JSON list of C-alpha atoms in Angstrom, two decimals:
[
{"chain": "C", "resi": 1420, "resn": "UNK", "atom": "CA", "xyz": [52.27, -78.15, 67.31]},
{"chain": "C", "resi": 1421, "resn": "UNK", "atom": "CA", "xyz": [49.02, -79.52, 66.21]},
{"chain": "C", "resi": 1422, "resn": "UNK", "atom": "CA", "xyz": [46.35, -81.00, 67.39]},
{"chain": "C", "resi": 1423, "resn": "UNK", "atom": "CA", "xyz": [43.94, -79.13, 69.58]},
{"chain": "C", "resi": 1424, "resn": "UNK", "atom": "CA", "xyz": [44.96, -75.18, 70.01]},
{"chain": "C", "resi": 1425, "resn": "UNK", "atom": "CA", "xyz": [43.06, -72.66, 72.54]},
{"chain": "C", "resi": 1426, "resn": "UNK", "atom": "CA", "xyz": [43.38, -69.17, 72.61]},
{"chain": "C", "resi": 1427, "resn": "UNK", "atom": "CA", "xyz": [44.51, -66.82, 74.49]},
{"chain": "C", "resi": 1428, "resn": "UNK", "atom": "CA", "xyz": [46.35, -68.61, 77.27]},
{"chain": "C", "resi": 1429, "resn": "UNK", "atom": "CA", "xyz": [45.61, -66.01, 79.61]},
{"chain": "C", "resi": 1430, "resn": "UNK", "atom": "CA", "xyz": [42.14, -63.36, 79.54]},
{"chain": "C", "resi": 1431, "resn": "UNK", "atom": "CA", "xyz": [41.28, -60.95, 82.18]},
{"chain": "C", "resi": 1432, "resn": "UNK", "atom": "CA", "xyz": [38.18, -59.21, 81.53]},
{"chain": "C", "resi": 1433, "resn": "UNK", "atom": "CA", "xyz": [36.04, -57.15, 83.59]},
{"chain": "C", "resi": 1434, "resn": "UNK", "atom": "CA", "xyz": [32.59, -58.14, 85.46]},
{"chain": "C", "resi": 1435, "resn": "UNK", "atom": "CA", "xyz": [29.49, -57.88, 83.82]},
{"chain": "C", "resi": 1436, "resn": "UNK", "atom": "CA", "xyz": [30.83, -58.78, 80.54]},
{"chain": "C", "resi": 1437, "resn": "UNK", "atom": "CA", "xyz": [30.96, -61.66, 78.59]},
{"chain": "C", "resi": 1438, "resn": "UNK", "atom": "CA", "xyz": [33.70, -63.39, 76.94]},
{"chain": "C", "resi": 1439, "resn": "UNK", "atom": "CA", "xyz": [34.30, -66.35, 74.69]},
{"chain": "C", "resi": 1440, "resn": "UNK", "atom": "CA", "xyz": [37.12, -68.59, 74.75]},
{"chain": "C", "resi": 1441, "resn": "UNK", "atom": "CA", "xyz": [38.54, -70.18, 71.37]},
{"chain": "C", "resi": 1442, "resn": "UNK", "atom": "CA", "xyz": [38.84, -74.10, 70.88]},
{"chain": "C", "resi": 1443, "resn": "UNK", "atom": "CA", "xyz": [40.24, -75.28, 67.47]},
{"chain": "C", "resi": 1444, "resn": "UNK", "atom": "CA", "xyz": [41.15, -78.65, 66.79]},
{"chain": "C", "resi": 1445, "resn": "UNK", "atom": "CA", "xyz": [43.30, -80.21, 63.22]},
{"chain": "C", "resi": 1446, "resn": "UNK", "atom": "CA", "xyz": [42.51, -83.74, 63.91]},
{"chain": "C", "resi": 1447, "resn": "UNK", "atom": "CA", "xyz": [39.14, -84.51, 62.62]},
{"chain": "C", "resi": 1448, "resn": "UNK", "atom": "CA", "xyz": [37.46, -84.98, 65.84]},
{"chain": "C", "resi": 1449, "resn": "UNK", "atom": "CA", "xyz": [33.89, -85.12, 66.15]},
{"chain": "C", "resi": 1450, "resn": "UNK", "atom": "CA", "xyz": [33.35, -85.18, 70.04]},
{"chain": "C", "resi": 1451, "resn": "UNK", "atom": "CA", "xyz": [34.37, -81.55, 72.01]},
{"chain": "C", "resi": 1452, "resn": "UNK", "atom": "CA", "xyz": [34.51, -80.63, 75.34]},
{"chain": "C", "resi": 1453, "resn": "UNK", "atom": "CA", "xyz": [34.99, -78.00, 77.60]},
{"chain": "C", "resi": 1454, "resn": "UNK", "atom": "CA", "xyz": [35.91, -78.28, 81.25]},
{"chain": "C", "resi": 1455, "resn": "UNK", "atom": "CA", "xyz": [36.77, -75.90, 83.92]},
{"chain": "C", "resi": 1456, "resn": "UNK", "atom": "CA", "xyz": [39.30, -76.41, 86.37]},
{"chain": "C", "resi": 1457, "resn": "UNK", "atom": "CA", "xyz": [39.41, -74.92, 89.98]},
{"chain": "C", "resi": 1458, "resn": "UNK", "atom": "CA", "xyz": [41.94, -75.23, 93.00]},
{"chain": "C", "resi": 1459, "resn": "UNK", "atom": "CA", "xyz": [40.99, -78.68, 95.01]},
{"chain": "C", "resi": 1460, "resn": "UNK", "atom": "CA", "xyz": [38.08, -79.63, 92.50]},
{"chain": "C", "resi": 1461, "resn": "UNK", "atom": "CA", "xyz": [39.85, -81.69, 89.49]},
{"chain": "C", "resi": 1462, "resn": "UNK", "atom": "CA", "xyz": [38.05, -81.17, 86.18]},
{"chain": "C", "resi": 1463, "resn": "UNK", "atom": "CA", "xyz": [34.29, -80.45, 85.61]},
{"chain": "C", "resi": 1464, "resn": "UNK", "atom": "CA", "xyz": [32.10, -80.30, 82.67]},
{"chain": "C", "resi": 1465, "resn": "UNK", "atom": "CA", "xyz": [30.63, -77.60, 80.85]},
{"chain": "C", "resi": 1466, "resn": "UNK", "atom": "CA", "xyz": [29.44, -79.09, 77.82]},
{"chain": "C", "resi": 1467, "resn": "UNK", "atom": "CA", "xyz": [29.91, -81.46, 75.45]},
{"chain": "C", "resi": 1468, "resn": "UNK", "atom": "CA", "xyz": [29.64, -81.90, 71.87]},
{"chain": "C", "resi": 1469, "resn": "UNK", "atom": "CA", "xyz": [29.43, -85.32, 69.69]},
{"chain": "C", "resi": 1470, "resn": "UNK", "atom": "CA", "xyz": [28.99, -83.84, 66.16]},
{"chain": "C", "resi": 1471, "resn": "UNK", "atom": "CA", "xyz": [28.51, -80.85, 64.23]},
{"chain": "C", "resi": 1472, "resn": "UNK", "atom": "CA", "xyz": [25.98, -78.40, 65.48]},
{"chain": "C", "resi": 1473, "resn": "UNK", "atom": "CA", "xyz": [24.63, -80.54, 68.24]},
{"chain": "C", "resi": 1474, "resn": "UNK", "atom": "CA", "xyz": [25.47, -80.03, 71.63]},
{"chain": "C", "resi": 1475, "resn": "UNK", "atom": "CA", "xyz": [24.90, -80.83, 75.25]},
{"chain": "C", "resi": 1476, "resn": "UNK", "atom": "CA", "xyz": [25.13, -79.29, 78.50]},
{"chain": "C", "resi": 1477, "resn": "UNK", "atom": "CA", "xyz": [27.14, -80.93, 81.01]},
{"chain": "C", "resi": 1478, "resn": "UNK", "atom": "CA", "xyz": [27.71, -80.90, 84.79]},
{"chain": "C", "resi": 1479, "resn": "UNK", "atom": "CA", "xyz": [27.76, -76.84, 85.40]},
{"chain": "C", "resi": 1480, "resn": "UNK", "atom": "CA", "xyz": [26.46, -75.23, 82.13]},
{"chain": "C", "resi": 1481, "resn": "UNK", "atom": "CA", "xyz": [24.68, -72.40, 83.91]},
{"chain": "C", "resi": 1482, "resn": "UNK", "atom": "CA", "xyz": [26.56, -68.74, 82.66]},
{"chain": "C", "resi": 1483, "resn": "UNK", "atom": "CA", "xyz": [28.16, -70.21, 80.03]},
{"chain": "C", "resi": 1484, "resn": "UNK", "atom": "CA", "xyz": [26.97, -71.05, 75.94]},
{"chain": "C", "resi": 1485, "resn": "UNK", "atom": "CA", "xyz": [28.45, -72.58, 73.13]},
{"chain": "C", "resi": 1486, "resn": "UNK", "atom": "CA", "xyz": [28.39, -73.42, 69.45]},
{"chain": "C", "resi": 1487, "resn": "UNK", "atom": "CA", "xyz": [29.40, -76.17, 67.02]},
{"chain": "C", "resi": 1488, "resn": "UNK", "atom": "CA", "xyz": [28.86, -74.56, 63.34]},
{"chain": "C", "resi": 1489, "resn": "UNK", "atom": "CA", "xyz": [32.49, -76.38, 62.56]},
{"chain": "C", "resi": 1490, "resn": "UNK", "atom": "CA", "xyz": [33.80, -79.36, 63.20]},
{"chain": "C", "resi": 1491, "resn": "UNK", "atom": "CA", "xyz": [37.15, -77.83, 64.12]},
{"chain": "C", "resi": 1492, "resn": "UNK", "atom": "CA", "xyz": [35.59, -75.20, 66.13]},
{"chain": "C", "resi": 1493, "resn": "UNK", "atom": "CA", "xyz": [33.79, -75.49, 69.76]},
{"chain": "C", "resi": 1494, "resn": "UNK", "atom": "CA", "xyz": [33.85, -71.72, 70.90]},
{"chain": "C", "resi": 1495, "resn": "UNK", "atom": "CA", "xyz": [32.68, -71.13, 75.07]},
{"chain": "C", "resi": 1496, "resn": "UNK", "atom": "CA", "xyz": [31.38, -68.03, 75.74]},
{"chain": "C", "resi": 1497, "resn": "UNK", "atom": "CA", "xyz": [31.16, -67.22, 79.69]},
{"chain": "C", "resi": 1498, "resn": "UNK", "atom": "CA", "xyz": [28.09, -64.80, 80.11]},
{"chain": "C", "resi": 1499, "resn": "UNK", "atom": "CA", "xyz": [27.71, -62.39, 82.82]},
{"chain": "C", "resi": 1500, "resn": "UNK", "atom": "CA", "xyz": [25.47, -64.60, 84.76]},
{"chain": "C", "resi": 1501, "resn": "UNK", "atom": "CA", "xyz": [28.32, -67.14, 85.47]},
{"chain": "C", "resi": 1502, "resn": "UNK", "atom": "CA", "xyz": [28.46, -65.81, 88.89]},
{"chain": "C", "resi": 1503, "resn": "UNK", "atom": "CA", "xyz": [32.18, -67.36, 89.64]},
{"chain": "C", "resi": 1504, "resn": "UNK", "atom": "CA", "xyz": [33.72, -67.05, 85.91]},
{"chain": "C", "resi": 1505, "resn": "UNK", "atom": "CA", "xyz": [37.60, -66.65, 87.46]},
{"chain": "C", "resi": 1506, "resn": "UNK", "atom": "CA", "xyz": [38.91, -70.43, 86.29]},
{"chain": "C", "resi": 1507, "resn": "UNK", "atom": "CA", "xyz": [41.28, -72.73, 84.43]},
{"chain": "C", "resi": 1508, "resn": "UNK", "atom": "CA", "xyz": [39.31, -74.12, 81.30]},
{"chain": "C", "resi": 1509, "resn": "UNK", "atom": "CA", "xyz": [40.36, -76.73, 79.25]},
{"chain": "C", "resi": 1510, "resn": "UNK", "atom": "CA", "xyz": [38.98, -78.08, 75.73]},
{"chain": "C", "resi": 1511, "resn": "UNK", "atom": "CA", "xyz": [39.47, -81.22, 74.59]},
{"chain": "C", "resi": 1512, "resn": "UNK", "atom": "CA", "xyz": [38.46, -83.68, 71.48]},
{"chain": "C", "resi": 1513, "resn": "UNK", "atom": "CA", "xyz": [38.03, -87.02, 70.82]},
{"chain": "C", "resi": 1514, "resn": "UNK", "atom": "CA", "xyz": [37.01, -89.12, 68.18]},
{"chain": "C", "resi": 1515, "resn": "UNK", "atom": "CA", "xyz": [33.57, -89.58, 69.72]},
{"chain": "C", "resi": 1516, "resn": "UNK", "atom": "CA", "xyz": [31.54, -92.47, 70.67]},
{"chain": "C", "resi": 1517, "resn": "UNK", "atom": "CA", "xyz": [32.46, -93.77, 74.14]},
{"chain": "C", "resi": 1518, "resn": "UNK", "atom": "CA", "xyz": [34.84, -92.53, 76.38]},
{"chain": "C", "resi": 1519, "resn": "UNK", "atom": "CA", "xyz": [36.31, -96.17, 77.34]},
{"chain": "C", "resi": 1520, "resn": "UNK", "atom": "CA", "xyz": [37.19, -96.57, 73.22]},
{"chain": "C", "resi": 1521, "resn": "UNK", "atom": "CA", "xyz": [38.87, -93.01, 72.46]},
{"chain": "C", "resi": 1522, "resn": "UNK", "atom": "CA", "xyz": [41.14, -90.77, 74.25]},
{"chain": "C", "resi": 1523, "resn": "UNK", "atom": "CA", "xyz": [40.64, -87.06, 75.22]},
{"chain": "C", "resi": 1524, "resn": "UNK", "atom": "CA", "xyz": [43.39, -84.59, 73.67]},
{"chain": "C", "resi": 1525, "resn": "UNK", "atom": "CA", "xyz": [43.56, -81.52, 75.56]},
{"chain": "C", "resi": 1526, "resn": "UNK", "atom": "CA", "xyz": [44.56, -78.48, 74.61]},
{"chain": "C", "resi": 1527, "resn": "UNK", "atom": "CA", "xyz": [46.54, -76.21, 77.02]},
{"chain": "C", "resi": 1528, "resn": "UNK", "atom": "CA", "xyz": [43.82, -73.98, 78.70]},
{"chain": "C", "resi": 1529, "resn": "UNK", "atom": "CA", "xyz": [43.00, -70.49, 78.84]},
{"chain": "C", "resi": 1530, "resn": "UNK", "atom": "CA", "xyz": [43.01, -68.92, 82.35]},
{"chain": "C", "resi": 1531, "resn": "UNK", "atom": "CA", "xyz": [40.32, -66.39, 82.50]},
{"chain": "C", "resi": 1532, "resn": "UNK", "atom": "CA", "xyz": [40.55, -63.72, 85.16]},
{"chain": "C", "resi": 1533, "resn": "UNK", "atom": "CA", "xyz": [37.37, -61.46, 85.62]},
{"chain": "C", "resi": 1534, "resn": "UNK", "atom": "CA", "xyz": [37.96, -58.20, 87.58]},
{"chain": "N", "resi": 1289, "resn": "UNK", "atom": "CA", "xyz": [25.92, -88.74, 88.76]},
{"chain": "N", "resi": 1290, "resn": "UNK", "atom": "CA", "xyz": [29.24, -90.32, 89.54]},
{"chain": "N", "resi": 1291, "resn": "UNK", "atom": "CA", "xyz": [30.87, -89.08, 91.83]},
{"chain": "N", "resi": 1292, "resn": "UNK", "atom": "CA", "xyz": [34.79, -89.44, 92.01]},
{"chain": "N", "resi": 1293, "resn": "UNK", "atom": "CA", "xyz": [36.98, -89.06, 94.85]},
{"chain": "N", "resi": 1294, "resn": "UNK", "atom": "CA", "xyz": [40.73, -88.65, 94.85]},
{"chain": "N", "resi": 1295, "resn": "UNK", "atom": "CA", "xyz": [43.46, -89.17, 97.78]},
{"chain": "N", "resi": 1296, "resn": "UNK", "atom": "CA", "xyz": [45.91, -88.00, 98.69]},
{"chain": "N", "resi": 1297, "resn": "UNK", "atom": "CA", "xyz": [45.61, -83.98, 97.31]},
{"chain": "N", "resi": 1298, "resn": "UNK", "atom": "CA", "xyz": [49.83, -83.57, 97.55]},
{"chain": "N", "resi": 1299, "resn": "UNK", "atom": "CA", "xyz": [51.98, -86.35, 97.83]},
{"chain": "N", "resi": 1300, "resn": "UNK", "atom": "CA", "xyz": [55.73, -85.90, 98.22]},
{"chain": "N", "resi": 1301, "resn": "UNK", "atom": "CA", "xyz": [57.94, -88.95, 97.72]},
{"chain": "N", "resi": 1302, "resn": "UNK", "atom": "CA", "xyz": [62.57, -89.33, 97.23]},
{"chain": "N", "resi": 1303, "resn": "UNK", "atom": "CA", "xyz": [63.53, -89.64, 94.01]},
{"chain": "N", "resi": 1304, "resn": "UNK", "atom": "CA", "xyz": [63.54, -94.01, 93.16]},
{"chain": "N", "resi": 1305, "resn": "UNK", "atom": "CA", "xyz": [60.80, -94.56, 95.92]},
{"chain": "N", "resi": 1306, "resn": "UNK", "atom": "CA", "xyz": [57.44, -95.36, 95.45]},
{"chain": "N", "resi": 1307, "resn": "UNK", "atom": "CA", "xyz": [53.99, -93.44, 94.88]},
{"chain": "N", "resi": 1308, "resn": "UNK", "atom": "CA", "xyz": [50.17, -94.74, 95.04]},
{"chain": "N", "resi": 1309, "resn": "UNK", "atom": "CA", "xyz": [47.09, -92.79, 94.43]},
{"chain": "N", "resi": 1310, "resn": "UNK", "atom": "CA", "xyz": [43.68, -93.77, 95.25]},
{"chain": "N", "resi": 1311, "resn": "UNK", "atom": "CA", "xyz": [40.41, -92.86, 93.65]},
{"chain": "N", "resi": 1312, "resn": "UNK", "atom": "CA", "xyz": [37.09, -94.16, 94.95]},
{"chain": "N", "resi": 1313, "resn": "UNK", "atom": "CA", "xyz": [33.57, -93.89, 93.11]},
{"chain": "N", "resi": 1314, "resn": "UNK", "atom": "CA", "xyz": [30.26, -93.92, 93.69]},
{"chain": "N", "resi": 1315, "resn": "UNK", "atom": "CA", "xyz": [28.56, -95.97, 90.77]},
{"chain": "N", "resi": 1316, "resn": "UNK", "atom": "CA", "xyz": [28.89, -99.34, 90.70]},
{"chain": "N", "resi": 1317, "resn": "UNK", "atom": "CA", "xyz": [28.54, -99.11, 87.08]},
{"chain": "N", "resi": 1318, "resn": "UNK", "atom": "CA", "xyz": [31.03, -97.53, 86.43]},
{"chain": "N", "resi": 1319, "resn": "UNK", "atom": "CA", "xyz": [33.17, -99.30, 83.50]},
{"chain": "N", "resi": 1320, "resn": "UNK", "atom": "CA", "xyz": [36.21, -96.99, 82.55]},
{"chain": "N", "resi": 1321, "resn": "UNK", "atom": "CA", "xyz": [38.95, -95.42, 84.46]},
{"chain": "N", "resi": 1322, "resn": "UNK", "atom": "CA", "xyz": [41.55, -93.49, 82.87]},
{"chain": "N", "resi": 1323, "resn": "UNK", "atom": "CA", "xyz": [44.82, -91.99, 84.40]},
{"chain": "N", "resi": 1324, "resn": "UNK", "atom": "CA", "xyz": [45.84, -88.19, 83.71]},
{"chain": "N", "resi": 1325, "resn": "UNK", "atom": "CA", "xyz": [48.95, -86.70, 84.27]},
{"chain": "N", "resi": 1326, "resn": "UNK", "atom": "CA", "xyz": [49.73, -83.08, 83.90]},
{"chain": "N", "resi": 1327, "resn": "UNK", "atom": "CA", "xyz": [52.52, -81.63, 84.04]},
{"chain": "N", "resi": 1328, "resn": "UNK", "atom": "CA", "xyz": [52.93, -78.09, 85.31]},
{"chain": "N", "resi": 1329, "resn": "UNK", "atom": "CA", "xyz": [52.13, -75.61, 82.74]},
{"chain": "N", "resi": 1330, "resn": "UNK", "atom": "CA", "xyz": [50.78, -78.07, 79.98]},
{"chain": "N", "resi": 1331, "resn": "UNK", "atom": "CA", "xyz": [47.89, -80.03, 79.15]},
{"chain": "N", "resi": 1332, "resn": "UNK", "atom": "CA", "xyz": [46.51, -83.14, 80.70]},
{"chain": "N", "resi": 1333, "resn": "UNK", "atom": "CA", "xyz": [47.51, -86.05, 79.20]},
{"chain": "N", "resi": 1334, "resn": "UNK", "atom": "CA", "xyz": [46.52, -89.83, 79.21]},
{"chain": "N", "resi": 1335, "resn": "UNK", "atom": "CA", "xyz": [49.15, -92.02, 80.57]},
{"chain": "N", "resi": 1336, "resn": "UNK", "atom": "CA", "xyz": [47.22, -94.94, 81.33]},
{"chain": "N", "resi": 1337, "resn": "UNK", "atom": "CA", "xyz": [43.71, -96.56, 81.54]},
{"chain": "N", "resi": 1338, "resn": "UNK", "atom": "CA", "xyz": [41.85, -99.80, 82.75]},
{"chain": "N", "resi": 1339, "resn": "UNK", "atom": "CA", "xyz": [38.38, -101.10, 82.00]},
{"chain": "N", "resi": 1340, "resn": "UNK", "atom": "CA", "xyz": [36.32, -103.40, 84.98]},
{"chain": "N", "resi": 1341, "resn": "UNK", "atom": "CA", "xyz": [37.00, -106.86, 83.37]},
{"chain": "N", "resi": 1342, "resn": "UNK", "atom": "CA", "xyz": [40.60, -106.50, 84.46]},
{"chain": "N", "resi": 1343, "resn": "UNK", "atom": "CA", "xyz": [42.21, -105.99, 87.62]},
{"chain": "N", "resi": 1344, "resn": "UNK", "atom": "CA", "xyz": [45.88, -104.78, 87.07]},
{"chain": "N", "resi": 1345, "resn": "UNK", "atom": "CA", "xyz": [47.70, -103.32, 83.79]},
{"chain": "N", "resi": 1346, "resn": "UNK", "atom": "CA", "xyz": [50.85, -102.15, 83.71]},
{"chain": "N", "resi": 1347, "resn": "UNK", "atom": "CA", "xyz": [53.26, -100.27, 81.38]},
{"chain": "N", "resi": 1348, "resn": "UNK", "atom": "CA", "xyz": [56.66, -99.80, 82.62]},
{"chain": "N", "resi": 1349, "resn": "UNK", "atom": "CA", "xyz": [57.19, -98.38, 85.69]},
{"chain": "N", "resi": 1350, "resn": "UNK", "atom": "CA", "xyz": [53.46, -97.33, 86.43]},
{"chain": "N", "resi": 1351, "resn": "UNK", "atom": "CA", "xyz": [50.41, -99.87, 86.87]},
{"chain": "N", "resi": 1352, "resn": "UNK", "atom": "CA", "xyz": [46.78, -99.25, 88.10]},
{"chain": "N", "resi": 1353, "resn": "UNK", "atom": "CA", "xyz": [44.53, -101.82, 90.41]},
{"chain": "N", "resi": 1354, "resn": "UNK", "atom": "CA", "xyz": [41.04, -101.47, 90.23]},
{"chain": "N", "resi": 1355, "resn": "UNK", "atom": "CA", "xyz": [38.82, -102.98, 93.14]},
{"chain": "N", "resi": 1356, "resn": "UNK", "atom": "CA", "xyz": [35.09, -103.02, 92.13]},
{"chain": "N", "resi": 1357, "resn": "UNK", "atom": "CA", "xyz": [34.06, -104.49, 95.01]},
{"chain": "N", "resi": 1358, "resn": "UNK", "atom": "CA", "xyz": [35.13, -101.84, 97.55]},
{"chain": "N", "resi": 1359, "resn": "UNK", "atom": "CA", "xyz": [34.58, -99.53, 94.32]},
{"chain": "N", "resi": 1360, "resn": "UNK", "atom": "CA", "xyz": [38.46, -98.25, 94.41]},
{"chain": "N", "resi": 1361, "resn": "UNK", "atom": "CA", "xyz": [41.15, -97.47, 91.89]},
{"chain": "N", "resi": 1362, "resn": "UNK", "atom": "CA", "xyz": [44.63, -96.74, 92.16]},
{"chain": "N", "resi": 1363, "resn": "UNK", "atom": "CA", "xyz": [47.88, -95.40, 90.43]},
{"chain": "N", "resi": 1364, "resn": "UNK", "atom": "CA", "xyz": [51.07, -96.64, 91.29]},
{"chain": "N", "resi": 1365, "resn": "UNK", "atom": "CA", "xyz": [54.38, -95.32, 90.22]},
{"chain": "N", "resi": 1366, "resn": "UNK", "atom": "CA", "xyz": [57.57, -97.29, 91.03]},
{"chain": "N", "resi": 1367, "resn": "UNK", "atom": "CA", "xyz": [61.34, -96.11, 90.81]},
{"chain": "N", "resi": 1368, "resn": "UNK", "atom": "CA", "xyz": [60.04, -92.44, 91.04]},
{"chain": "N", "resi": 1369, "resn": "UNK", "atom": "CA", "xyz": [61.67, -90.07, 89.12]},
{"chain": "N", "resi": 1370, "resn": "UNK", "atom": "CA", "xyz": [62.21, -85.81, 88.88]},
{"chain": "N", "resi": 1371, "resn": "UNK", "atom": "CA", "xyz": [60.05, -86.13, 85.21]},
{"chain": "N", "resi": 1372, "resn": "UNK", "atom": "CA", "xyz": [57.19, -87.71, 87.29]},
{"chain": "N", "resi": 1373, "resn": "UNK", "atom": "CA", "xyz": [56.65, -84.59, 89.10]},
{"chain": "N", "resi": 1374, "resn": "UNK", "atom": "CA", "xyz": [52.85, -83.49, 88.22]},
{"chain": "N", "resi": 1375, "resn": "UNK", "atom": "CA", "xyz": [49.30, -83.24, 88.74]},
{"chain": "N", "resi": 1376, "resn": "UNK", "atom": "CA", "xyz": [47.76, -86.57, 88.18]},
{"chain": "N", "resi": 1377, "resn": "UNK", "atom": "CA", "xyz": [43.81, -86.71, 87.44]},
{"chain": "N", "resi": 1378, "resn": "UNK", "atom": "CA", "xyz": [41.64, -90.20, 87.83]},
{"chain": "N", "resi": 1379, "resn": "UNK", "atom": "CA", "xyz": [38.65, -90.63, 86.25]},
{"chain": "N", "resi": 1380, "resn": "UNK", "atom": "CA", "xyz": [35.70, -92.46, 85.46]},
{"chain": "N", "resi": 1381, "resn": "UNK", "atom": "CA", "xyz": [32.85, -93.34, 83.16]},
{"chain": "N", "resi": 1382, "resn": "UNK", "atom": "CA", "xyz": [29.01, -95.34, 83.34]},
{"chain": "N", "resi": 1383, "resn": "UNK", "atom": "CA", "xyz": [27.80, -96.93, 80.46]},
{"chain": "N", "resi": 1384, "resn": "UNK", "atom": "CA", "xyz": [24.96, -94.68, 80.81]},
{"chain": "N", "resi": 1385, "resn": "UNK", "atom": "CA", "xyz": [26.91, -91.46, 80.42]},
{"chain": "N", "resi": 1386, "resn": "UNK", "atom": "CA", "xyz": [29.55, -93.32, 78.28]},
{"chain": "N", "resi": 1387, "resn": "UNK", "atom": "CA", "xyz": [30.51, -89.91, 76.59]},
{"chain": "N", "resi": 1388, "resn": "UNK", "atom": "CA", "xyz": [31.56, -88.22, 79.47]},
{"chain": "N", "resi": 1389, "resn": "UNK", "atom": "CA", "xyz": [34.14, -88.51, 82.24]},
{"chain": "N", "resi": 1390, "resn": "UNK", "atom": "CA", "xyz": [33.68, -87.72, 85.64]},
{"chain": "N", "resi": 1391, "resn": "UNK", "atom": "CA", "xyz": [37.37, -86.36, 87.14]},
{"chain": "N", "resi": 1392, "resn": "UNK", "atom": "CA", "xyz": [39.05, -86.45, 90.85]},
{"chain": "N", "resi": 1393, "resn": "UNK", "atom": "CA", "xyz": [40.12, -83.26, 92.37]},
{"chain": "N", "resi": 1394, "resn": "UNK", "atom": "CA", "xyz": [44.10, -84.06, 91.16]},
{"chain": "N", "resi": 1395, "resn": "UNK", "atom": "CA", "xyz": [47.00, -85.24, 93.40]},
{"chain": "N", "resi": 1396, "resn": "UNK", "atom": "CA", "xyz": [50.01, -83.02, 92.73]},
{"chain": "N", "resi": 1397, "resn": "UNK", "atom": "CA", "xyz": [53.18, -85.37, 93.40]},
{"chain": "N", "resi": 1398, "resn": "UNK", "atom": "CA", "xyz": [56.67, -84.21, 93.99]},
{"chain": "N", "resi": 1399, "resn": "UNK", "atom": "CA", "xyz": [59.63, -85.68, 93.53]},
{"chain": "N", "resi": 1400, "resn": "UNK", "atom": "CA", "xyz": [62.19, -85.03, 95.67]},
{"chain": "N", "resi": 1401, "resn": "UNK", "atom": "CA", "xyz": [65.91, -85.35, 94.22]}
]
């Protein structure tokens, strides 16, 4: 279906390298997130995006880097120094501006295993 | 930062009774407070949501209270039913970070047939 797609659904790479998860969305979103689920600790914030090649880092940025050259596209890449990179993450989009006025699609995560 | 605070972490309830959820947060400021539900397997999706100038909304068989004095939240689900079997995520936002959403820790609730 459309909407907002990420790829793979699962990854297993080894330790030491880094990896980048795909985010695409088809519904002329501006805002883009990426959050990281884990057992017990609902959903926290990597980073954000509002617009086109401007982004922010959120709650727990450190080991991990993005990029916004599209508007469709908000590729995460978890670096080596992401000391716990084994997770659940989950993009999402939104038409921007504030939370309260737009909702957050998500799209259906990529579990990442690092070995 | 907000902090948000989600109880209980499993609930189990028969098929027709009821369930409640409680969130509690931190910021006083805090203005926004969506509901989440996922279901297992697929993405998180908004079922409901409720801004601090009103106490209670409902839409069908689920409704959320917010308390802003004792700075609590809550989901309730009546007439229960197998399809409301999920992980359900509250949330909320500060008009300071008003692009953002701060996230409980989930309540996975099962419905028992």
């Amino acid at each position: 279906d459309g909407g907002i797609t990420q790829s793979p659904k699962y990854l297993f790479r080894k330790e030491g390298q880094n990896v980048t998860l795909s985010c695409e969305q088809n519904l002329n979103h501006d805002a883009m997130y990426w959050y990281r689920q884990d057992p017990g600790q609902g959903l926290r914030l990597i980073y954000y995006s509002q617009i086109v090649n401007d982004f922010q880092k959120g709650d727990i940025a450190e080991g991990y880097s993005v990029s916004r050259e599209k508007k469709e596209s908000f590729p995460l890449t978890v670096t080596s120094a992401q000391k716990n990179p084994t997770a659940f993450y989950l993009c999402a989009s939104s038409i921007g501006g504030q939370v309260m006025n737009t909702e957050a699609f998500f799209g259906q995560g990529t579990r990442l295993t690092v070995v | 930062g907000e902090n948000v605070e989600q109880h209980p972490s499993t609930l189990s309830v028969q098929e027709g009774d009821s369930a409640v959820i409680k969130c509690t947060y931190s910021d006083s400021a805090s203005n926004y407070f969506p509901w989440y539900k996922q279901e297992l397997g697929k993405r998180p999706q908004l079922i409901i949501d409720i801004r601090s100038n009103v106490g209670e909304k409902k839409d069908q068989r689920i409704a959320v209270t917010l308390n802003k004095t004792a700075k609590h939240f809550s989901l309730h689900i009546t007439e229960t039913q197998p399809e409301d079997s999920a992980v359900y995520f509250c949330a909320a936002s500060t008009p300071i970070d008003d692009y953002k959403l701060s996230f409980g820790a989930g309540t996975t609730v099962t419905v028992r047939a």
